[in-house]
C-alpha atoms as an extended CHARMM CRD file, in Angstrom:
* protein
*
       188  EXT
         1         1  UNK       CA             21.9360000000      -10.4630000000        6.4000000000  PROA      1               0.0000000000
         2         2  UNK       CA             20.6150000000      -11.2290000000        2.9360000000  PROA      2               0.0000000000
         3         3  UNK       CA             17.6470000000      -13.2040000000        4.1480000000  PROA      3               0.0000000000
         4         4  UNK       CA             16.6810000000      -10.3090000000        6.7540000000  PROA      4               0.0000000000
         5         5  UNK       CA             16.5960000000       -7.8970000000        3.7860000000  PROA      5               0.0000000000
         6         6  UNK       CA             14.4460000000      -10.1030000000        1.6480000000  PROA      6               0.0000000000
         7         7  UNK       CA             12.0860000000      -10.4230000000        4.7110000000  PROA      7               0.0000000000
         8         8  UNK       CA             11.9720000000       -6.7090000000        5.4050000000  PROA      8               0.0000000000
         9         9  UNK       CA             11.4820000000       -5.8620000000        1.5580000000  PROA      9               0.0000000000
        10        10  UNK       CA              8.4910000000       -8.3840000000        1.6280000000  PROA      10              0.0000000000
        11        11  UNK       CA              7.1790000000       -6.8480000000        4.8160000000  PROA      11              0.0000000000
        12        12  UNK       CA              7.4190000000       -3.2280000000        3.6000000000  PROA      12              0.0000000000
        13        13  UNK       CA              5.7910000000       -3.8440000000        0.3450000000  PROA      13              0.0000000000
        14        14  UNK       CA              2.9660000000       -5.7350000000        1.7780000000  PROA      14              0.0000000000
        15        15  UNK       CA              2.4090000000       -3.3060000000        4.4050000000  PROA      15              0.0000000000
        16        16  UNK       CA              2.1630000000       -0.4130000000        1.9670000000  PROA      16              0.0000000000
        17        17  UNK       CA              0.1790000000       -2.2410000000       -0.5110000000  PROA      17              0.0000000000
        18        18  UNK       CA             -2.4820000000       -2.9040000000        1.8510000000  PROA      18              0.0000000000
        19        19  UNK       CA             -2.5940000000        0.5520000000        3.3720000000  PROA      19              0.0000000000
        20        20  UNK       CA             -2.8450000000        2.5440000000        0.1770000000  PROA      20              0.0000000000
        21        21  UNK       CA             -6.0070000000        2.5200000000       -1.7610000000  PROA      21              0.0000000000
        22        22  UNK       CA             -4.8830000000        2.6180000000       -5.3190000000  PROA      22              0.0000000000
        23        23  UNK       CA             -1.9050000000       -0.0050000000       -4.6000000000  PROA      23              0.0000000000
        24        24  UNK       CA             -4.5660000000       -2.3900000000       -2.8840000000  PROA      24              0.0000000000
        25        25  UNK       CA             -6.7350000000       -2.1330000000       -5.8380000000  PROA      25              0.0000000000
        26        26  UNK       CA             -4.0540000000       -3.3110000000       -8.3060000000  PROA      26              0.0000000000
        27        27  UNK       CA             -2.5870000000       -5.7820000000       -5.9450000000  PROA      27              0.0000000000
        28        28  UNK       CA             -6.0470000000       -7.7250000000       -5.1210000000  PROA      28              0.0000000000
        29        29  UNK       CA             -6.6720000000       -7.8790000000       -9.0590000000  PROA      29              0.0000000000
        30        30  UNK       CA             -3.1590000000       -9.3040000000       -9.9880000000  PROA      30              0.0000000000
        31        31  UNK       CA             -2.7140000000      -13.0590000000       -9.9620000000  PROA      31              0.0000000000
        32        32  UNK       CA              0.0230000000      -15.5780000000       -9.2320000000  PROA      32              0.0000000000
        33        33  UNK       CA              3.5100000000      -14.0500000000       -9.5280000000  PROA      33              0.0000000000
        34        34  UNK       CA              2.5000000000      -10.5890000000      -10.5210000000  PROA      34              0.0000000000
        35        35  UNK       CA              1.0420000000      -10.0790000000       -7.2530000000  PROA      35              0.0000000000
        36        36  UNK       CA              4.2960000000      -11.2350000000       -5.5820000000  PROA      36              0.0000000000
        37        37  UNK       CA              6.4940000000       -9.0820000000       -7.7700000000  PROA      37              0.0000000000
        38        38  UNK       CA              3.9680000000       -6.0850000000       -7.1780000000  PROA      38              0.0000000000
        39        39  UNK       CA              4.6400000000       -6.3670000000       -3.5310000000  PROA      39              0.0000000000
        40        40  UNK       CA              8.3210000000       -6.8060000000       -3.7070000000  PROA      40              0.0000000000
        41        41  UNK       CA              8.5720000000       -3.8930000000       -6.2370000000  PROA      41              0.0000000000
        42        42  UNK       CA              7.0210000000       -1.5280000000       -3.5530000000  PROA      42              0.0000000000
        43        43  UNK       CA              9.1690000000       -3.0310000000       -0.7710000000  PROA      43              0.0000000000
        44        44  UNK       CA             12.6090000000       -2.4790000000       -2.8900000000  PROA      44              0.0000000000
        45        45  UNK       CA             11.3420000000        1.1270000000       -3.3930000000  PROA      45              0.0000000000
        46        46  UNK       CA             11.0870000000        1.6480000000        0.3320000000  PROA      46              0.0000000000
        47        47  UNK       CA             14.0710000000       -0.3070000000        1.1570000000  PROA      47              0.0000000000
        48        48  UNK       CA             16.1910000000        1.8420000000       -1.4890000000  PROA      48              0.0000000000
        49        49  UNK       CA             14.7260000000        5.0910000000       -0.0080000000  PROA      49              0.0000000000
        50        50  UNK       CA             15.7060000000        3.9880000000        3.4130000000  PROA      50              0.0000000000
        51        51  UNK       CA             19.4650000000        3.0080000000        2.3980000000  PROA      51              0.0000000000
        52        52  UNK       CA             19.7760000000        6.3760000000        0.7930000000  PROA      52              0.0000000000
        53        53  UNK       CA             18.7380000000        8.0090000000        3.9160000000  PROA      53              0.0000000000
        54        54  UNK       CA             20.8960000000        6.0950000000        6.2400000000  PROA      54              0.0000000000
        55        55  UNK       CA             23.7800000000        6.5930000000        3.8430000000  PROA      55              0.0000000000
        56        56  UNK       CA             23.3310000000       10.1620000000        3.7730000000  PROA      56              0.0000000000
        57        57  UNK       CA             23.1950000000       10.2270000000        7.7640000000  PROA      57              0.0000000000
        58        58  UNK       CA             26.1830000000        8.0600000000        7.9960000000  PROA      58              0.0000000000
        59        59  UNK       CA             28.2520000000       10.3230000000        5.5130000000  PROA      59              0.0000000000
        60        60  UNK       CA             27.1660000000       13.4350000000        7.6280000000  PROA      60              0.0000000000
        61        61  UNK       CA             28.2460000000       11.7030000000       10.6820000000  PROA      61              0.0000000000
        62        62  UNK       CA             24.8000000000       11.8370000000       12.2650000000  PROA      62              0.0000000000
        63        63  UNK       CA             24.4160000000        8.0310000000       12.3800000000  PROA      63              0.0000000000
        64        64  UNK       CA             27.4190000000        8.0130000000       14.7670000000  PROA      64              0.0000000000
        65        65  UNK       CA             25.7510000000       10.5830000000       17.0570000000  PROA      65              0.0000000000
        66        66  UNK       CA             22.3810000000        8.6990000000       17.0730000000  PROA      66              0.0000000000
        67        67  UNK       CA             24.5400000000        5.6300000000       18.0580000000  PROA      67              0.0000000000
        68        68  UNK       CA             26.4410000000        7.4660000000       20.7940000000  PROA      68              0.0000000000
        69        69  UNK       CA             23.0630000000        8.5670000000       22.3910000000  PROA      69              0.0000000000
        70        70  UNK       CA             21.7140000000        5.2010000000       22.3300000000  PROA      70              0.0000000000
        71        71  UNK       CA             24.8490000000        3.7080000000       23.8250000000  PROA      71              0.0000000000
        72        72  UNK       CA             24.4950000000        6.0080000000       26.6690000000  PROA      72              0.0000000000
        73        73  UNK       CA             21.2600000000        4.6300000000       27.6150000000  PROA      73              0.0000000000
        74        74  UNK       CA             21.4790000000        1.1070000000       26.2670000000  PROA      74              0.0000000000
        75        75  UNK       CA             24.4360000000       -1.3120000000       26.0440000000  PROA      75              0.0000000000
        76        76  UNK       CA             24.1270000000       -1.8620000000       22.4690000000  PROA      76              0.0000000000
        77        77  UNK       CA             27.2340000000       -3.9090000000       22.0440000000  PROA      77              0.0000000000
        78        78  UNK       CA             26.0740000000       -6.4840000000       24.4270000000  PROA      78              0.0000000000
        79        79  UNK       CA             22.5040000000       -6.6990000000       23.1890000000  PROA      79              0.0000000000
        80        80  UNK       CA             22.9620000000       -6.4770000000       19.4690000000  PROA      80              0.0000000000
        81        81  UNK       CA             26.4830000000       -7.4340000000       18.6150000000  PROA      81              0.0000000000
        82        82  UNK       CA             27.9930000000      -10.6480000000       18.4350000000  PROA      82              0.0000000000
        83        83  UNK       CA             31.3750000000       -9.7160000000       16.9520000000  PROA      83              0.0000000000
        84        84  UNK       CA             34.2680000000       -7.5620000000       18.1700000000  PROA      84              0.0000000000
        85        85  UNK       CA             35.0830000000       -6.4100000000       14.7930000000  PROA      85              0.0000000000
        86        86  UNK       CA             34.2580000000       -2.6990000000       14.4170000000  PROA      86              0.0000000000
        87        87  UNK       CA             33.5050000000       -2.7000000000       10.8350000000  PROA      87              0.0000000000
        88        88  UNK       CA             31.0690000000       -5.6060000000       11.2060000000  PROA      88              0.0000000000
        89        89  UNK       CA             29.3100000000       -3.6700000000       14.0180000000  PROA      89              0.0000000000
        90        90  UNK       CA             28.7880000000       -0.7160000000       11.7910000000  PROA      90              0.0000000000
        91        91  UNK       CA             27.3140000000       -2.5190000000        8.9680000000  PROA      91              0.0000000000
        92        92  UNK       CA             25.0700000000       -4.5280000000       11.1690000000  PROA      92              0.0000000000
        93        93  UNK       CA             23.8150000000       -1.1650000000       12.7530000000  PROA      93              0.0000000000
        94        94  UNK       CA             23.2370000000        0.2140000000        9.2370000000  PROA      94              0.0000000000
        95        95  UNK       CA             21.2110000000       -2.7810000000        8.1850000000  PROA      95              0.0000000000
        96        96  UNK       CA             19.1230000000       -2.7250000000       11.1920000000  PROA      96              0.0000000000
        97        97  UNK       CA             18.4660000000        0.9800000000       10.8610000000  PROA      97              0.0000000000
        98        98  UNK       CA             17.8090000000        0.5470000000        7.1960000000  PROA      98              0.0000000000
        99        99  UNK       CA             15.3350000000       -2.3080000000        7.9510000000  PROA      99              0.0000000000
       100       100  UNK       CA             13.4860000000       -0.2620000000       10.7650000000  PROA      100             0.0000000000
       101       101  UNK       CA             13.4070000000        2.8170000000        8.5080000000  PROA      101             0.0000000000
       102       102  UNK       CA             11.9130000000        1.2210000000        5.4860000000  PROA      102             0.0000000000
       103       103  UNK       CA              9.1340000000       -0.2420000000        7.5820000000  PROA      103             0.0000000000
       104       104  UNK       CA              8.4350000000        3.2130000000        9.2210000000  PROA      104             0.0000000000
       105       105  UNK       CA              8.4020000000        4.7040000000        5.7600000000  PROA      105             0.0000000000
       106       106  UNK       CA              6.0280000000        2.2810000000        4.0750000000  PROA      106             0.0000000000
       107       107  UNK       CA              3.6840000000        2.5490000000        7.2760000000  PROA      107             0.0000000000
       108       108  UNK       CA              3.6160000000        6.4870000000        7.1900000000  PROA      108             0.0000000000
       109       109  UNK       CA              3.2650000000        6.6880000000        3.4400000000  PROA      109             0.0000000000
       110       110  UNK       CA              0.4910000000        4.1590000000        3.3110000000  PROA      110             0.0000000000
       111       111  UNK       CA             -1.2220000000        5.9970000000        6.1530000000  PROA      111             0.0000000000
       112       112  UNK       CA             -0.7880000000        9.1680000000        4.6040000000  PROA      112             0.0000000000
       113       113  UNK       CA             -2.1840000000        7.9410000000        1.4780000000  PROA      113             0.0000000000
       114       114  UNK       CA             -5.4090000000        6.6320000000        3.3980000000  PROA      114             0.0000000000
       115       115  UNK       CA             -5.7910000000        9.8100000000        5.1050000000  PROA      115             0.0000000000
       116       116  UNK       CA             -5.4560000000       11.9200000000        1.8940000000  PROA      116             0.0000000000
       117       117  UNK       CA             -8.1800000000        9.8820000000        0.3430000000  PROA      117             0.0000000000
       118       118  UNK       CA            -10.4590000000       10.2810000000        3.2520000000  PROA      118             0.0000000000
       119       119  UNK       CA            -10.1230000000       13.9510000000        3.2890000000  PROA      119             0.0000000000
       120       120  UNK       CA            -10.4930000000       14.4160000000       -0.4240000000  PROA      120             0.0000000000
       121       121  UNK       CA            -13.0940000000       12.1710000000       -1.8040000000  PROA      121             0.0000000000
       122       122  UNK       CA            -12.6310000000       13.7600000000       -5.3180000000  PROA      122             0.0000000000
       123       123  UNK       CA             -9.1480000000       12.6260000000       -5.2630000000  PROA      123             0.0000000000
       124       124  UNK       CA            -10.3370000000        8.9940000000       -4.4160000000  PROA      124             0.0000000000
       125       125  UNK       CA            -12.8950000000        8.9540000000       -7.2200000000  PROA      125             0.0000000000
       126       126  UNK       CA            -10.4300000000       10.2560000000       -9.7710000000  PROA      126             0.0000000000
       127       127  UNK       CA             -7.6790000000        7.7870000000       -8.7370000000  PROA      127             0.0000000000
       128       128  UNK       CA            -10.4760000000        5.0440000000       -8.7760000000  PROA      128             0.0000000000
       129       129  UNK       CA            -11.6030000000        6.1660000000      -12.4420000000  PROA      129             0.0000000000
       130       130  UNK       CA             -8.2810000000        5.8410000000      -13.7090000000  PROA      130             0.0000000000
       131       131  UNK       CA             -7.7360000000        2.5270000000      -12.1120000000  PROA      131             0.0000000000
       132       132  UNK       CA            -10.9570000000        0.9060000000      -13.4460000000  PROA      132             0.0000000000
       133       133  UNK       CA            -10.8340000000        2.2360000000      -16.9060000000  PROA      133             0.0000000000
       134       134  UNK       CA            -10.3020000000       -1.1930000000      -18.2660000000  PROA      134             0.0000000000
       135       135  UNK       CA            -13.0750000000       -2.8240000000      -16.3660000000  PROA      135             0.0000000000
       136       136  UNK       CA            -16.5260000000       -1.8760000000      -18.0010000000  PROA      136             0.0000000000
       137       137  UNK       CA            -18.7550000000       -3.1070000000      -15.1570000000  PROA      137             0.0000000000
       138       138  UNK       CA            -16.9410000000       -1.2930000000      -12.5500000000  PROA      138             0.0000000000
       139       139  UNK       CA            -16.6840000000        1.9640000000      -14.8800000000  PROA      139             0.0000000000
       140       140  UNK       CA            -20.5300000000        1.8700000000      -15.1710000000  PROA      140             0.0000000000
       141       141  UNK       CA            -21.1050000000        1.3980000000      -11.4350000000  PROA      141             0.0000000000
       142       142  UNK       CA            -18.6280000000        4.4040000000      -10.6830000000  PROA      142             0.0000000000
       143       143  UNK       CA            -20.0460000000        6.5920000000      -13.4250000000  PROA      143             0.0000000000
       144       144  UNK       CA            -23.5630000000        5.8500000000      -12.3970000000  PROA      144             0.0000000000
       145       145  UNK       CA            -22.9410000000        6.8950000000       -8.8770000000  PROA      145             0.0000000000
       146       146  UNK       CA            -21.0020000000       10.0330000000       -9.5250000000  PROA      146             0.0000000000
       147       147  UNK       CA            -23.5590000000       11.3660000000      -12.3080000000  PROA      147             0.0000000000
       148       148  UNK       CA            -26.6030000000        9.6360000000      -10.4480000000  PROA      148             0.0000000000
       149       149  UNK       CA            -27.7100000000        8.0830000000      -13.6420000000  PROA      149             0.0000000000
       150       150  UNK       CA            -29.9880000000        5.1590000000      -13.7240000000  PROA      150             0.0000000000
       151       151  UNK       CA            -28.4420000000        1.6670000000      -14.3580000000  PROA      151             0.0000000000
       152       152  UNK       CA            -30.4320000000       -0.8640000000      -16.6790000000  PROA      152             0.0000000000
       153       153  UNK       CA            -29.3710000000       -4.4360000000      -15.2750000000  PROA      153             0.0000000000
       154       154  UNK       CA            -30.5620000000       -7.5880000000      -17.4090000000  PROA      154             0.0000000000
       155       155  UNK       CA            -30.3570000000      -10.9950000000      -15.6120000000  PROA      155             0.0000000000
       156       156  UNK       CA            -29.9110000000      -14.2780000000      -17.2970000000  PROA      156             0.0000000000
       157       157  UNK       CA            -33.4920000000      -15.1020000000      -16.0720000000  PROA      157             0.0000000000
       158       158  UNK       CA            -34.5880000000      -12.1830000000      -18.3860000000  PROA      158             0.0000000000
       159       159  UNK       CA            -35.5560000000      -10.2020000000      -15.3600000000  PROA      159             0.0000000000
       160       160  UNK       CA            -34.6270000000       -6.2960000000      -15.9730000000  PROA      160             0.0000000000
       161       161  UNK       CA            -34.0800000000       -4.0020000000      -13.2390000000  PROA      161             0.0000000000
       162       162  UNK       CA            -33.5220000000       -0.1290000000      -13.4330000000  PROA      162             0.0000000000
       163       163  UNK       CA            -32.0860000000        1.5090000000      -10.5060000000  PROA      163             0.0000000000
       164       164  UNK       CA            -29.5440000000        3.9900000000       -9.3010000000  PROA      164             0.0000000000
       165       165  UNK       CA            -26.2800000000        3.5610000000       -7.1210000000  PROA      165             0.0000000000
       166       166  UNK       CA            -26.7980000000        5.5460000000       -4.0140000000  PROA      166             0.0000000000
       167       167  UNK       CA            -23.2420000000        5.2060000000       -2.6830000000  PROA      167             0.0000000000
       168       168  UNK       CA            -19.7510000000        4.8040000000       -4.0600000000  PROA      168             0.0000000000
       169       169  UNK       CA            -18.8190000000        1.2410000000       -4.7310000000  PROA      169             0.0000000000
       170       170  UNK       CA            -16.1030000000       -0.4040000000       -2.4380000000  PROA      170             0.0000000000
       171       171  UNK       CA            -13.7790000000       -1.1350000000       -5.1730000000  PROA      171             0.0000000000
       172       172  UNK       CA            -10.7670000000       -0.8980000000       -2.9650000000  PROA      172             0.0000000000
       173       173  UNK       CA            -10.6990000000       -4.4520000000       -1.4940000000  PROA      173             0.0000000000
       174       174  UNK       CA            -10.4960000000       -6.0440000000       -4.8780000000  PROA      174             0.0000000000
       175       175  UNK       CA            -13.5970000000       -8.2540000000       -4.8230000000  PROA      175             0.0000000000
       176       176  UNK       CA            -16.4950000000       -8.1830000000       -6.9740000000  PROA      176             0.0000000000
       177       177  UNK       CA            -19.7010000000       -7.5340000000       -5.1920000000  PROA      177             0.0000000000
       178       178  UNK       CA            -23.1910000000       -7.2780000000       -5.8970000000  PROA      178             0.0000000000
       179       179  UNK       CA            -23.4700000000       -3.4690000000       -5.8960000000  PROA      179             0.0000000000
       180       180  UNK       CA            -26.5310000000       -2.1870000000       -3.8510000000  PROA      180             0.0000000000
       181       181  UNK       CA            -28.8280000000        0.0190000000       -5.9920000000  PROA      181             0.0000000000
       182       182  UNK       CA            -32.2200000000        1.2550000000       -5.4110000000  PROA      182             0.0000000000
       183       183  UNK       CA            -34.7220000000       -0.4950000000       -7.9280000000  PROA      183             0.0000000000
       184       184  UNK       CA            -36.9190000000        1.9200000000       -9.8230000000  PROA      184             0.0000000000
       185       185  UNK       CA            -38.7160000000       -0.4220000000      -12.2250000000  PROA      185             0.0000000000
       186       186  UNK       CA            -38.6280000000       -3.9760000000      -12.4640000000  PROA      186             0.0000000000
       187       187  UNK       CA            -39.9130000000       -6.0480000000      -15.4950000000  PROA      187             0.0000000000
       188       188  UNK       CA            -40.4070000000       -9.8050000000      -15.3890000000  PROA      188             0.0000000000
């Protein structure tokens, strides 16, 4: 059962981290063990929330009602259960419910985060500005896009470009890109 819990923690963390804009940005820029621990941290959060919800449902008796409704349609004892011990059956069903609920919660919160940032572009820019405050190049590109200021870029070949950034940079995938900008002046 512990291996199932660890697997679900990893799946829920990875699912949420890849669906959410701000967490994906942090995850893609973390390296080595910090990336794994970041995913596991989010997975533990969702697993804990699911455990709290299932414990509350169990203490109120609603989990028993859900089990009775399912057992009327499906013979749960023969499909899921391998033991005849009633306490073991209850614990296994609670664990399965916690696993399923934690995956559903991670998916819904991640999709909700994505929908929020698609609907409210200002929120996306504000959260990105908080995230990139420690990277001067990305801060420059985002600031240039928001305020429509021209950017002066000097290359190692002593070429100088002056241009503007017409669209918001795609910072959420975590990779550095050559940002598209419209060249106004070019010096050689």
